[in-house]
Short mmCIF file of C-alpha atoms in Angstrom, two decimals:
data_model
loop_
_atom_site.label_atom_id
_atom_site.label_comp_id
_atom_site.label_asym_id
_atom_site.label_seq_id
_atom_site.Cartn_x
_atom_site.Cartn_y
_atom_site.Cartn_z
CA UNK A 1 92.08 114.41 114.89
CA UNK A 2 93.64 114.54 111.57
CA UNK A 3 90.31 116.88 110.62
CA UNK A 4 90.96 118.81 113.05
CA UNK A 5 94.55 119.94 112.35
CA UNK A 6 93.64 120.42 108.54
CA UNK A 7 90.53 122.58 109.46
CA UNK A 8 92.86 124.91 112.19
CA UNK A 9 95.52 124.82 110.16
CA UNK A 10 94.15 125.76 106.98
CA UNK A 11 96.24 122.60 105.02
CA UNK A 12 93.98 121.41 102.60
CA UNK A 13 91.20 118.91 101.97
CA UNK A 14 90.34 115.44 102.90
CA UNK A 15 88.01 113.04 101.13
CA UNK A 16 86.98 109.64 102.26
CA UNK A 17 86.42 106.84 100.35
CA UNK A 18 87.50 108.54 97.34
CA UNK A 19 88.31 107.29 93.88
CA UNK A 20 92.53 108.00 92.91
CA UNK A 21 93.96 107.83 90.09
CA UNK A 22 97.07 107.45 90.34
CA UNK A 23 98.01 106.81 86.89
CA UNK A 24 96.19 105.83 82.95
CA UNK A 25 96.09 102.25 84.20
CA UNK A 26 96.23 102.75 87.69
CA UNK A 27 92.91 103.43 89.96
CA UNK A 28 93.15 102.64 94.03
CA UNK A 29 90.22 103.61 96.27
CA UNK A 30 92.09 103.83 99.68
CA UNK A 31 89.71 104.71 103.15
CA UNK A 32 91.13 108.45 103.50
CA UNK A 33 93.22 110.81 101.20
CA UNK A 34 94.61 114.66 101.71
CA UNK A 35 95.88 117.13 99.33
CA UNK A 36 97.91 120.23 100.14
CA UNK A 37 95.84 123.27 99.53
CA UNK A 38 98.21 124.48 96.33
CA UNK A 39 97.00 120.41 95.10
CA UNK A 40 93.45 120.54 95.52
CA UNK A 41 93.28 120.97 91.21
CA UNK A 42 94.20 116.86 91.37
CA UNK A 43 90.47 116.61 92.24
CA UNK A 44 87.84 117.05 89.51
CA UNK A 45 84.35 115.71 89.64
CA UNK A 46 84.46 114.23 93.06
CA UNK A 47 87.84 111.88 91.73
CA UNK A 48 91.78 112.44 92.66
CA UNK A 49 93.50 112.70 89.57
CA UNK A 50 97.09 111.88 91.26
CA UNK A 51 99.18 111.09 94.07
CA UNK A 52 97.86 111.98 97.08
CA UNK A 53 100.05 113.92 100.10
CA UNK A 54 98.59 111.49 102.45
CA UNK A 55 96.44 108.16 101.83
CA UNK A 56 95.02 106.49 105.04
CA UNK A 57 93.82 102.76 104.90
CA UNK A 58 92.25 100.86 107.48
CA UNK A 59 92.43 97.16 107.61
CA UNK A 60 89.76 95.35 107.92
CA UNK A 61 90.13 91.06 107.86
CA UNK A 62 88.74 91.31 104.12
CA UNK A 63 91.55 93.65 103.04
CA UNK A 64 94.23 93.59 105.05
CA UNK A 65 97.05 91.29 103.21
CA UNK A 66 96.08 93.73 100.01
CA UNK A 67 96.47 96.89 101.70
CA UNK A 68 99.51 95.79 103.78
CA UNK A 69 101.33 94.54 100.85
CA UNK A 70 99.87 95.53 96.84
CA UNK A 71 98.57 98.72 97.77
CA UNK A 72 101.00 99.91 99.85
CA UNK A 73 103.66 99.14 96.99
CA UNK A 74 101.29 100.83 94.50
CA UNK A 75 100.44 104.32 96.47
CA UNK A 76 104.74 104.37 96.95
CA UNK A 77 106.06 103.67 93.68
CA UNK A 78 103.36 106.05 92.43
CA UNK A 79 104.23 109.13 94.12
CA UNK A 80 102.11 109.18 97.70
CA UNK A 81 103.99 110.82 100.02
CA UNK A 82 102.92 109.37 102.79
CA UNK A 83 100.76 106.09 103.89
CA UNK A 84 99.40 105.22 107.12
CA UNK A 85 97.96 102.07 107.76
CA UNK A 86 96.02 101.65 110.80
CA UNK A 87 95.06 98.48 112.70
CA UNK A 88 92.36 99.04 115.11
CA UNK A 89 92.40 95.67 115.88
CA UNK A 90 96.21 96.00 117.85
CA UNK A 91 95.75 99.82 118.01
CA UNK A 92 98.91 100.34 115.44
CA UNK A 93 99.46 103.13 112.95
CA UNK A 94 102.09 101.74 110.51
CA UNK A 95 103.56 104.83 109.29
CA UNK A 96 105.24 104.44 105.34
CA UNK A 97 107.27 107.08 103.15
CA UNK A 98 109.32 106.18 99.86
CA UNK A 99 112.77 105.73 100.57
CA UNK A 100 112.08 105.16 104.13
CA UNK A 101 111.85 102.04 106.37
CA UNK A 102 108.57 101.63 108.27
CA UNK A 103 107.88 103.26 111.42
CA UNK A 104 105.77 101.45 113.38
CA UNK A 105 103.58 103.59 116.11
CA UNK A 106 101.99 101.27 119.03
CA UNK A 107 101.66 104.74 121.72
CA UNK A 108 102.25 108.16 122.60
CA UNK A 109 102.30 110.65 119.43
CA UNK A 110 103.99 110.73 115.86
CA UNK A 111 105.02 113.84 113.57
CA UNK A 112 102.87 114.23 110.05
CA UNK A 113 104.65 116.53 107.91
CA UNK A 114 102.90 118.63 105.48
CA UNK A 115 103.70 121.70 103.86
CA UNK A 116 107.45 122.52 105.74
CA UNK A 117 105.25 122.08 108.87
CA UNK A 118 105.26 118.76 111.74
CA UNK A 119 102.19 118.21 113.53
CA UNK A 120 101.84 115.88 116.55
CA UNK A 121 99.67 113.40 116.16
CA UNK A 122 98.45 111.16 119.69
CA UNK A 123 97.49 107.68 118.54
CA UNK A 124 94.76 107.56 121.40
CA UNK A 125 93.13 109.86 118.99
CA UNK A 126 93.41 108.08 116.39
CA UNK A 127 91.60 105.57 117.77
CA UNK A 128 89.12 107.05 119.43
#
């Protein structure tokens, strides 16, 4: 779904898997990332070389007290805009941005901002 709206909307890119580099001494490699179109110079040889507009982890029972807790605190204090974390096991979208509490999605639809512009997105699809 998220594809989708990038693709029709003309946002930007999205990598999987991708290395980020968020700072010198500071490498994640989250499940998802998107940059803006006016960011898409972060990404050189394949690599994100910077905060991300949007980082999307999935937890899995290997990762999920890392993601949930150091990573999250890393992509925030180091300029991510946004961070979603998805559980498929309790179909839950935890939905983070710095300076803002958690919103926690469990149905229906949530707004992504990007650009000056909201976007509905349906969990169902999320999930599907």
């Amino acid at each position: 779904v998220l594809l989708d709206l990038i693709i029709e909307h003309d946002l930007g890119k999205v990598a999987t898997a991708p290395t980020v580099r968020l700072r010198d001494d500071l490498v994640m490699e989250p499940d998802l990332v998107f940059l803006r179109s006016e960011r898409l110079d972060l990404i050189e040889a394949g690599r994100v070389h910077g905060p991300p507009d949007l980082v999307v982890e999935v937890l899995s029972p290997s990762n999920r007290r890392f993601d949930q807790d150091l990573k999250r605190e890393r992509y925030l204090e180091n300029g991510v805009a946004e961070l979603w974390i998805v559980d498929a096991d309790i179909d839950t979208v935890e939905v983070w941005r710095p300076g803002e509490p958690v919103r926690t999605m469990t149905g229906g639809h949530f707004t992504w901002q990007v650009g000056g512009r909201a976007f509905a997105v349906r969990l169902e699809e999320v999930f599907r």
